[in-house]
GROMACS .gro file of C-alpha atoms in nm:
model
  402
    1MET     CA    1 -22.422   1.979 -10.697
    2PRO     CA    2 -22.605   1.999 -10.375
    3GLN     CA    3 -22.947   2.196 -10.359
    4TYR     CA    4 -22.968   2.503 -10.130
    5LEU     CA    5 -23.322   2.602  -9.958
    6SER     CA    6 -23.256   2.920  -9.773
    7PRO     CA    7 -23.063   3.224  -9.815
    8GLY     CA    8 -22.746   3.206  -9.702
    9VAL     CA    9 -22.334   3.104  -9.745
   10TYR     CA   10 -22.246   2.787  -9.761
   11VAL     CA   11 -21.925   2.566  -9.813
   12GLU     CA   12 -21.834   2.320 -10.011
   13TYR     CA   13 -21.556   2.042 -10.050
   14VAL     CA   14 -21.390   2.114 -10.389
   15PRO     CA   15 -21.141   1.808 -10.462
   16PRO     CA   16 -20.827   1.858 -10.631
   17ALA     CA   17 -20.776   1.806 -10.990
   18SER     CA   18 -20.459   1.589 -10.874
   19LEU     CA   19 -20.313   1.498 -10.570
   20PRO     CA   20 -19.985   1.664 -10.463
   21VAL     CA   21 -19.662   1.506 -10.533
   22ALA     CA   22 -19.566   1.271 -10.180
   23GLY     CA   23 -19.195   1.173 -10.155
   24VAL     CA   24 -19.124   0.810 -10.088
   25ALA     CA   25 -18.940   0.683  -9.851
   26THR     CA   26 -18.601   0.683  -9.823
   27SER     CA   27 -18.434   0.479  -9.580
   28VAL     CA   28 -18.585   0.123  -9.572
   29ALA     CA   29 -18.341  -0.117  -9.556
   30GLY     CA   30 -18.320  -0.457  -9.655
   31PHE     CA   31 -18.080  -0.710  -9.483
   32ILE     CA   32 -18.017  -1.052  -9.641
   33GLY     CA   33 -17.796  -1.301  -9.360
   34VAL     CA   34 -17.734  -1.642  -9.191
   35VAL     CA   35 -17.934  -1.742  -8.910
   36ALA     CA   36 -17.920  -2.120  -8.842
   37ASP     CA   37 -18.178  -2.324  -8.797
   38ASN     CA   38 -18.044  -2.446  -8.427
   39VAL     CA   39 -18.027  -2.080  -8.293
   40THR     CA   40 -18.198  -2.046  -7.952
   41MET     CA   41 -18.517  -1.867  -7.947
   42PRO     CA   42 -18.639  -1.639  -7.674
   43GLN     CA   43 -18.949  -1.737  -7.499
   44GLN     CA   44 -19.310  -1.632  -7.512
   45PRO     CA   45 -19.392  -1.424  -7.199
   46GLY     CA   46 -19.704  -1.627  -7.031
   47GLN     CA   47 -19.705  -1.910  -7.353
   48PHE     CA   48 -19.603  -2.274  -7.265
   49GLN     CA   49 -19.503  -2.549  -7.442
   50ASN     CA   50 -19.776  -2.852  -7.494
   51ASP     CA   51 -19.743  -3.204  -7.607
   52SER     CA   52 -19.916  -3.373  -7.912
   53ASP     CA   53 -20.212  -3.437  -7.744
   54GLY     CA   54 -20.260  -3.062  -7.589
   55ASN     CA   55 -20.146  -3.131  -7.249
   56PRO     CA   56 -19.881  -2.876  -7.079
   57VAL     CA   57 -19.511  -3.044  -7.104
   58LEU     CA   58 -19.383  -2.996  -6.773
   59ASP     CA   59 -18.992  -2.988  -6.653
   60ASP     CA   60 -18.858  -3.246  -6.395
   61GLN     CA   61 -18.997  -3.010  -6.118
   62GLY     CA   62 -19.335  -3.057  -6.228
   63ASN     CA   63 -19.348  -2.683  -6.401
   64PRO     CA   64 -19.490  -2.592  -6.713
   65VAL     CA   65 -19.210  -2.545  -7.001
   66PRO     CA   66 -19.193  -2.175  -7.158
   67ALA     CA   67 -19.293  -2.177  -7.531
   68PRO     CA   68 -19.024  -1.999  -7.716
   69TYR     CA   69 -19.088  -1.777  -8.007
   70GLU     CA   70 -19.115  -1.961  -8.391
   71LEU     CA   71 -18.756  -1.906  -8.549
   72THR     CA   72 -18.867  -1.716  -8.912
   73THR     CA   73 -18.916  -1.949  -9.184
   74ALA     CA   74 -18.592  -1.905  -9.417
   75GLY     CA   75 -18.604  -1.756  -9.761
   76GLU     CA   76 -18.913  -1.458  -9.618
   77PRO     CA   77 -18.859  -1.138  -9.632
   78THR     CA   78 -18.981  -1.013  -9.290
   79LEU     CA   79 -19.085  -0.668  -9.206
   80ILE     CA   80 -18.882  -0.567  -8.886
   81THR     CA   81 -18.906  -0.275  -8.678
   82SER     CA   82 -18.751  -0.302  -8.409
   83TRP     CA   83 -18.406  -0.493  -8.241
   84GLU     CA   84 -18.712  -0.680  -7.982
   85GLU     CA   85 -18.879  -0.768  -8.303
   86PHE     CA   86 -18.578  -0.877  -8.464
   87LYS     CA   87 -18.505  -1.118  -8.125
   88THR     CA   88 -18.880  -1.272  -8.136
   89ARG     CA   89 -18.847  -1.398  -8.552
   90PHE     CA   90 -18.476  -1.422  -8.548
   91GLY     CA   91 -18.288  -1.503  -8.216
   92ASP     CA   92 -18.062  -1.259  -7.958
   93PHE     CA   93 -17.712  -1.219  -8.040
   94GLN     CA   94 -17.530  -1.586  -8.089
   95GLU     CA   95 -17.293  -1.780  -8.275
   96GLY     CA   96 -17.590  -1.894  -8.532
   97ASN     CA   97 -17.701  -1.516  -8.620
   98LYS     CA   98 -17.387  -1.287  -8.509
   99ILE     CA   99 -17.327  -1.150  -8.821
  100LEU     CA  100 -17.668  -1.059  -8.929
  101ALA     CA  101 -17.780  -0.927  -8.580
  102HIS     CA  102 -17.505  -0.711  -8.506
  103GLY     CA  103 -17.535  -0.579  -8.855
  104VAL     CA  104 -18.013  -0.479  -8.761
  105TYR     CA  105 -17.862  -0.399  -8.416
  106GLY     CA  106 -17.632  -0.134  -8.558
  107PHE     CA  107 -17.929  -0.018  -8.823
  108PHE     CA  108 -18.181   0.050  -8.534
  109PHE     CA  109 -17.899   0.170  -8.333
  110ASN     CA  110 -17.809   0.408  -8.591
  111GLY     CA  111 -18.123   0.564  -8.639
  112GLY     CA  112 -18.336   0.295  -8.845
  113SER     CA  113 -18.628   0.200  -8.816
  114ARG     CA  114 -18.771  -0.017  -9.083
  115CYS     CA  115 -18.584  -0.262  -9.250
  116TYR     CA  116 -18.682  -0.637  -9.418
  117VAL     CA  117 -18.476  -0.924  -9.312
  118LEU     CA  118 -18.444  -1.231  -9.534
  119ARG     CA  119 -18.233  -1.554  -9.386
  120VAL     CA  120 -18.068  -1.842  -9.499
  121ALA     CA  121 -17.939  -2.106  -9.315
  122ALA     CA  122 -17.621  -2.171  -9.417
  123ALA     CA  123 -17.341  -1.938  -9.499
  124THR     CA  124 -17.287  -2.131  -9.840
  125ASP     CA  125 -17.654  -2.021  -9.931
  126ILE     CA  126 -17.568  -1.669 -10.011
  127ASP     CA  127 -17.222  -1.722 -10.188
  128ASN     CA  128 -17.440  -1.612 -10.435
  129PRO     CA  129 -17.723  -1.395 -10.340
  130ALA     CA  130 -17.880  -1.383 -10.653
  131GLU     CA  131 -18.194  -1.577 -10.582
  132GLU     CA  132 -18.264  -1.415 -10.262
  133LEU     CA  133 -18.233  -1.096 -10.365
  134GLU     CA  134 -18.485  -1.169 -10.650
  135LYS     CA  135 -18.732  -1.208 -10.332
  136PHE     CA  136 -18.638  -0.861 -10.245
  137GLU     CA  137 -18.802  -0.720 -10.581
  138THR     CA  138 -19.166  -0.733 -10.477
  139VAL     CA  139 -19.062  -0.502 -10.219
  140ASP     CA  140 -19.160  -0.188 -10.340
  141GLU     CA  141 -19.033   0.011 -10.004
  142ILE     CA  142 -18.671  -0.128  -9.985
  143THR     CA  143 -18.462   0.168 -10.071
  144ILE     CA  144 -18.118   0.011  -9.939
  145VAL     CA  145 -17.955  -0.332  -9.949
  146ALA     CA  146 -17.762  -0.485  -9.771
  147VAL     CA  147 -17.562  -0.836  -9.711
  148PRO     CA  148 -17.330  -0.811  -9.412
  149GLY     CA  149 -16.996  -0.962  -9.446
  150ALA     CA  150 -17.069  -1.030  -9.789
  151ILE     CA  151 -16.713  -0.931  -9.949
  152SER     CA  152 -16.680  -1.178 -10.312
  153ASP     CA  153 -16.703  -1.060 -10.654
  154ILE     CA  154 -16.985  -1.261 -10.714
  155GLN     CA  155 -17.160  -1.162 -10.408
  156HIS     CA  156 -17.124  -0.782 -10.522
  157THR     CA  157 -17.203  -0.857 -10.838
  158ALA     CA  158 -17.534  -0.976 -10.735
  159ILE     CA  159 -17.600  -0.694 -10.512
  160ILE     CA  160 -17.506  -0.447 -10.757
  161ALA     CA  161 -17.762  -0.609 -11.052
  162HIS     CA  162 -18.020  -0.619 -10.838
  163CYS     CA  163 -18.050  -0.247 -10.719
  164ALA     CA  164 -17.958  -0.143 -11.092
  165LYS     CA  165 -18.215  -0.365 -11.262
  166MET     CA  166 -18.480  -0.226 -10.956
  167GLY     CA  167 -18.359   0.155 -10.996
  168ASP     CA  168 -18.516   0.270 -10.680
  169ARG     CA  169 -18.262   0.173 -10.424
  170VAL     CA  170 -17.858   0.133 -10.371
  171ALA     CA  171 -17.641  -0.130 -10.227
  172ILE     CA  172 -17.443  -0.076  -9.936
  173LEU     CA  173 -17.122  -0.295  -9.922
  174ASP     CA  174 -16.839  -0.414  -9.705
  175GLY     CA  175 -16.501  -0.409  -9.835
  176ASP     CA  176 -16.268  -0.686  -9.729
  177ALA     CA  177 -16.134  -0.583  -9.361
  178ASP     CA  178 -15.794  -0.842  -9.433
  179GLN     CA  179 -15.696  -0.619  -9.752
  180GLU     CA  180 -15.404  -0.374  -9.678
  181PRO     CA  181 -15.523   0.003  -9.815
  182SER     CA  182 -15.324  -0.045 -10.125
  183ASN     CA  183 -15.497  -0.380 -10.253
  184VAL     CA  184 -15.772  -0.150 -10.405
  185SER     CA  185 -15.885  -0.462 -10.608
  186GLY     CA  186 -15.906  -0.673 -10.286
  187ILE     CA  187 -16.078  -0.450 -10.061
  188ARG     CA  188 -16.355  -0.356 -10.420
  189PRO     CA  189 -16.363  -0.650 -10.615
  190VAL     CA  190 -16.604  -0.517 -10.867
  191GLY     CA  191 -16.485  -0.263 -11.069
  192ARG     CA  192 -16.625   0.077 -11.077
  193SER     CA  193 -16.936   0.136 -11.412
  194GLN     CA  194 -17.237   0.298 -11.463
  195GLN     CA  195 -17.434  -0.011 -11.258
  196ALA     CA  196 -17.226   0.004 -11.001
  197SER     CA  197 -17.327   0.425 -10.946
  198TYR     CA  198 -17.615   0.221 -10.745
  199ALA     CA  199 -17.369   0.069 -10.518
  200ALA     CA  200 -17.151   0.244 -10.231
  201ILE     CA  201 -16.806   0.028 -10.041
  202TYR     CA  202 -16.722   0.087  -9.717
  203TYR     CA  203 -16.402  -0.050  -9.515
  204PRO     CA  204 -16.247  -0.098  -9.276
  205TRP     CA  205 -16.458  -0.298  -9.047
  206ILE     CA  206 -16.567  -0.148  -8.741
  207LYS     CA  207 -16.548  -0.330  -8.378
  208VAL     CA  208 -16.818  -0.332  -8.182
  209PHE     CA  209 -16.892  -0.466  -7.813
  210ASP     CA  210 -17.009  -0.810  -7.870
  211PRO     CA  211 -17.219  -1.004  -7.601
  212VAL     CA  212 -17.167  -1.353  -7.711
  213SER     CA  213 -16.854  -1.340  -7.607
  214ASN     CA  214 -16.844  -1.053  -7.349
  215ALA     CA  215 -16.571  -0.867  -7.548
  216PRO     CA  216 -16.487  -0.638  -7.861
  217ASP     CA  217 -16.522  -0.845  -8.227
  218THR     CA  218 -16.515  -0.696  -8.501
  219ILE     CA  219 -16.775  -0.660  -8.780
  220PRO     CA  220 -16.930  -0.561  -9.134
  221PRO     CA  221 -17.004  -0.235  -9.113
  222SER     CA  222 -17.278  -0.227  -9.393
  223GLY     CA  223 -17.548  -0.282  -9.090
  224HIS     CA  224 -17.451   0.040  -8.877
  225LEU     CA  225 -17.417   0.216  -9.225
  226ALA     CA  226 -17.789   0.171  -9.337
  227GLY     CA  227 -17.910   0.328  -8.995
  228ILE     CA  228 -17.687   0.643  -9.083
  229TYR     CA  229 -17.808   0.660  -9.424
  230ALA     CA  230 -18.183   0.664  -9.198
  231ARG     CA  231 -18.084   0.929  -8.937
  232ASN     CA  232 -17.920   1.138  -9.227
  233ASP     CA  233 -18.252   1.104  -9.429
  234ALA     CA  234 -18.479   1.193  -9.100
  235THR     CA  235 -18.234   1.490  -8.977
  236ARG     CA  236 -18.131   1.681  -9.272
  237GLY     CA  237 -18.238   1.513  -9.598
  238VAL     CA  238 -18.201   1.213  -9.792
  239PHE     CA  239 -17.997   1.485 -10.068
  240LYS     CA  240 -17.760   1.544  -9.809
  241ALA     CA  241 -17.442   1.304  -9.821
  242PRO     CA  242 -17.415   1.086  -9.530
  243ALA     CA  243 -17.089   1.128  -9.437
  244ASN     CA  244 -16.897   1.307  -9.172
  245GLU     CA  245 -17.159   1.111  -8.944
  246VAL     CA  246 -17.045   0.931  -8.601
  247ILE     CA  247 -17.097   0.536  -8.594
  248VAL     CA  248 -17.280   0.492  -8.276
  249ASN     CA  249 -17.175   0.176  -8.087
  250ALA     CA  250 -16.828   0.161  -8.272
  251LEU     CA  251 -16.575   0.127  -8.071
  252ASP     CA  252 -16.273   0.145  -8.265
  253VAL     CA  253 -16.172   0.052  -8.665
  254SER     CA  254 -16.004  -0.298  -8.733
  255ARG     CA  255 -15.744  -0.121  -8.879
  256PRO     CA  256 -15.644   0.286  -8.886
  257ILE     CA  257 -15.624   0.465  -9.176
  258SER     CA  258 -15.474   0.754  -9.256
  259LYS     CA  259 -15.469   1.042  -9.460
  260ALA     CA  260 -15.256   0.898  -9.748
  261GLN     CA  261 -15.385   0.610  -9.769
  262GLN     CA  262 -15.735   0.765  -9.806
  263ASP     CA  263 -15.572   0.997 -10.051
  264GLY     CA  264 -15.582   0.651 -10.294
  265LEU     CA  265 -15.879   0.495 -10.193
  266ASN     CA  266 -16.113   0.796 -10.237
  267PRO     CA  267 -16.068   0.837 -10.601
  268GLU     CA  268 -16.166   0.459 -10.648
  269GLY     CA  269 -16.454   0.488 -10.491
  270ILE     CA  270 -16.387   0.331 -10.134
  271ASN     CA  271 -16.551   0.499  -9.882
  272VAL     CA  272 -16.321   0.505  -9.544
  273ILE     CA  273 -16.387   0.440  -9.160
  274ARG     CA  274 -16.149   0.652  -8.938
  275SER     CA  275 -16.091   0.692  -8.565
  276PHE     CA  276 -16.083   1.087  -8.506
  277LYS     CA  277 -15.969   1.134  -8.158
  278GLY     CA  278 -16.157   0.797  -8.068
  279THR     CA  279 -16.465   0.871  -8.202
  280ILE     CA  280 -16.528   0.697  -8.521
  281LYS     CA  281 -16.651   0.834  -8.877
  282VAL     CA  282 -16.808   0.763  -9.212
  283TRP     CA  283 -16.552   0.970  -9.427
  284GLY     CA  284 -16.636   0.885  -9.748
  285ALA     CA  285 -16.909   0.965  -9.948
  286ARG     CA  286 -16.897   0.840 -10.307
  287THR     CA  287 -17.062   0.525 -10.497
  288MET     CA  288 -16.889   0.331 -10.739
  289ALA     CA  289 -16.952   0.518 -11.076
  290ASP     CA  290 -16.717   0.519 -11.352
  291ASP     CA  291 -16.607   0.849 -11.482
  292ALA     CA  292 -16.824   0.834 -11.734
  293ASN     CA  293 -17.098   0.829 -11.508
  294ALA     CA  294 -16.946   1.118 -11.268
  295ASP     CA  295 -17.273   1.250 -11.223
  296PHE     CA  296 -17.364   1.004 -11.029
  297ARG     CA  297 -17.035   0.997 -10.816
  298TYR     CA  298 -17.146   1.048 -10.487
  299VAL     CA  299 -17.407   0.838 -10.256
  300SER     CA  300 -17.623   1.206 -10.234
  301THR     CA  301 -17.643   1.218 -10.541
  302ARG     CA  302 -17.734   0.872 -10.632
  303ARG     CA  303 -18.051   0.847 -10.375
  304TYR     CA  304 -18.158   1.152 -10.416
  305PHE     CA  305 -18.234   1.101 -10.781
  306ASN     CA  306 -18.384   0.764 -10.704
  307TYR     CA  307 -18.589   0.953 -10.443
  308LEU     CA  308 -18.749   1.198 -10.726
  309GLN     CA  309 -18.747   0.971 -10.978
  310GLU     CA  310 -18.989   0.749 -10.761
  311SER     CA  311 -19.196   1.043 -10.582
  312ILE     CA  312 -19.289   1.193 -10.950
  313ASP     CA  313 -19.379   0.831 -11.119
  314ASP     CA  314 -19.624   0.751 -10.789
  315GLY     CA  315 -19.763   1.106 -10.798
  316THR     CA  316 -19.876   1.136 -11.135
  317GLN     CA  317 -20.024   0.810 -11.165
  318PHE     CA  318 -20.348   0.980 -11.219
  319ALA     CA  319 -20.230   1.064 -11.576
  320VAL     CA  320 -20.280   0.706 -11.626
  321PHE     CA  321 -20.580   0.639 -11.944
  322GLU     CA  322 -20.640   1.040 -11.854
  323PRO     CA  323 -20.739   1.235 -12.202
  324ASN     CA  324 -20.392   1.296 -12.381
  325ASN     CA  325 -20.496   1.641 -12.434
  326LEU     CA  326 -20.342   2.016 -12.338
  327ALA     CA  327 -20.530   1.998 -11.990
  328LEU     CA  328 -20.334   1.692 -11.870
  329TRP     CA  329 -20.012   1.841 -11.990
  330GLN     CA  330 -20.068   2.170 -11.809
  331ARG     CA  331 -20.179   1.941 -11.476
  332ILE     CA  332 -19.868   1.737 -11.486
  333LYS     CA  333 -19.656   1.983 -11.527
  334ARG     CA  334 -19.829   2.222 -11.226
  335THR     CA  335 -19.802   1.899 -11.010
  336VAL     CA  336 -19.428   1.809 -11.066
  337GLY     CA  337 -19.332   2.158 -11.048
  338ASP     CA  338 -19.514   2.215 -10.735
  339PHE     CA  339 -19.281   1.926 -10.589
  340LEU     CA  340 -18.970   2.041 -10.695
  341LEU     CA  341 -19.021   2.391 -10.605
  342ASN     CA  342 -19.061   2.256 -10.204
  343GLU     CA  343 -18.754   2.038 -10.304
  344TRP     CA  344 -18.592   2.390 -10.394
  345ARG     CA  345 -18.714   2.542 -10.088
  346ASP     CA  346 -18.541   2.307  -9.859
  347GLY     CA  347 -18.233   2.313 -10.004
  348ALA     CA  348 -18.227   2.006 -10.244
  349LEU     CA  349 -18.185   2.148 -10.537
  350PHE     CA  350 -17.919   2.450 -10.649
  351GLY     CA  351 -17.983   2.762 -10.781
  352GLU     CA  352 -18.110   3.129 -10.646
  353THR     CA  353 -18.410   3.100 -10.831
  354PRO     CA  354 -18.677   2.794 -10.905
  355GLU     CA  355 -18.598   2.874 -11.298
  356GLN     CA  356 -18.223   2.810 -11.198
  357ALA     CA  357 -18.289   2.504 -10.988
  358PHE     CA  358 -18.536   2.294 -11.235
  359PHE     CA  359 -18.762   2.284 -11.524
  360VAL     CA  360 -19.055   2.057 -11.666
  361LYS     CA  361 -19.143   2.064 -11.993
  362CYS     CA  362 -19.465   1.877 -12.075
  363ASP     CA  363 -19.624   2.005 -12.428
  364ALA     CA  364 -19.710   1.959 -12.805
  365GLU     CA  365 -19.314   1.924 -12.853
  366THR     CA  366 -19.295   1.621 -12.605
  367ASN     CA  367 -19.598   1.450 -12.723
  368PRO     CA  368 -19.610   1.514 -13.062
  369LYS     CA  369 -19.860   1.267 -13.248
  370GLU     CA  370 -19.679   1.005 -13.306
  371VAL     CA  371 -19.605   0.985 -12.930
  372ARG     CA  372 -19.947   1.009 -12.854
  373GLU     CA  373 -20.070   0.730 -13.081
  374LEU     CA  374 -19.869   0.498 -12.888
  375GLY     CA  375 -20.072   0.595 -12.564
  376GLN     CA  376 -19.790   0.771 -12.417
  377VAL     CA  377 -19.748   1.117 -12.272
  378VAL     CA  378 -19.412   1.249 -12.168
  379ALA     CA  379 -19.268   1.483 -11.998
  380LEU     CA  380 -18.901   1.645 -11.972
  381ILE     CA  381 -18.749   1.723 -11.606
  382GLY     CA  382 -18.451   1.883 -11.545
  383VAL     CA  383 -18.287   1.936 -11.203
  384ALA     CA  384 -17.982   2.099 -11.068
  385ILE     CA  385 -17.874   1.868 -10.779
  386VAL     CA  386 -17.689   2.006 -10.481
  387LYS     CA  387 -17.360   1.801 -10.492
  388PRO     CA  388 -17.172   1.783 -10.134
  389ALA     CA  389 -16.876   2.000 -10.027
  390GLU     CA  390 -16.611   1.695 -10.057
  391PHE     CA  391 -16.301   1.934 -10.059
  392VAL     CA  392 -16.330   2.209  -9.830
  393ILE     CA  393 -16.007   2.473  -9.954
  394PHE     CA  394 -15.877   2.774  -9.767
  395ARG     CA  395 -15.691   3.030  -9.917
  396ILE     CA  396 -15.447   3.152  -9.602
  397GLN     CA  397 -15.254   3.471  -9.681
  398GLN     CA  398 -15.036   3.582  -9.421
  399THR     CA  399 -14.905   3.969  -9.347
  400ALA     CA  400 -14.564   4.085  -9.316
  401GLY     CA  401 -14.561   4.323  -9.047
  402GLU     CA  402 -14.379   4.651  -9.178
   0.00000   0.00000   0.00000
């Protein structure tokens, strides 16, 4: 305690016993895709090639040869924060990287700001991307995973398994655009399940302008969808479903889907991309959860629960190695309660009062002697998450004139 030598008023900073829970990032994407070893890399401004002896390499006219950027090594998750940075690491649009490049471009163009990219040299390297997905396990901030163009049973199974194992991220899957709307198992080769609540699948593909062919081209939508997730999180919040959103840069869909056709796809957990008077919109908000896991039927519910879980876990690390007593339980209850109160005020939790929206219980009942002897402190947390209004129903009554 400081000593004061003369009369007066003194202001002291008293550090809090525990810091408030801070919400974690929700829109950091992880992309896996093909970038061939022979792609052409852009030139580095002001940099020139040297030979093995350190002498400048000259062209036929005697001018220094510009040095290209170095292609990023395959198999390494690389943080990318802009489309321009992607080009310096993996090259501009070209045949050797086209699908991945369009996906990452769509991510940034639709609102994404931060992603990790892992390149493979050939498409056969991701026939089963399980090994590549393991590289993402060490990147804790990834919350969205996409392998643009992956449509097989094996690929979808691996991506879903990775997200379910990590428990803090969701998969955005591409449905097979060549399948008819009536062929559910062709579009969505992996069945609905508890594990698949960590995944959302979108169909059909979209058409965008392709600089390689200088014409419209059909590409998988997963990269653009990841950008929409990010945009929606920034403007509305992770608790809002990323649906009824415009896909920026999309010119059309690969095939038009009618309302009647969507009626057969929506209950199967297939989110449809539709054209409304020339505007391309995401018109679905479901995960691939089965009926037994209806609590996580919606993408927003799954992602918001992941957000709460990760935020509370990070925000209560102060409890580790603290004395497991009443004072600690009260700190946990107060810290988590304050966080959830702010979430309720932001409209993320359902209820007219905080008591209706959430509860936090951390006391002798949740922490009996046998639990404390195991070195554990247990808090029971309940939340009422807002669900999207998927069906808006109007009841219209006409009154006959007398």
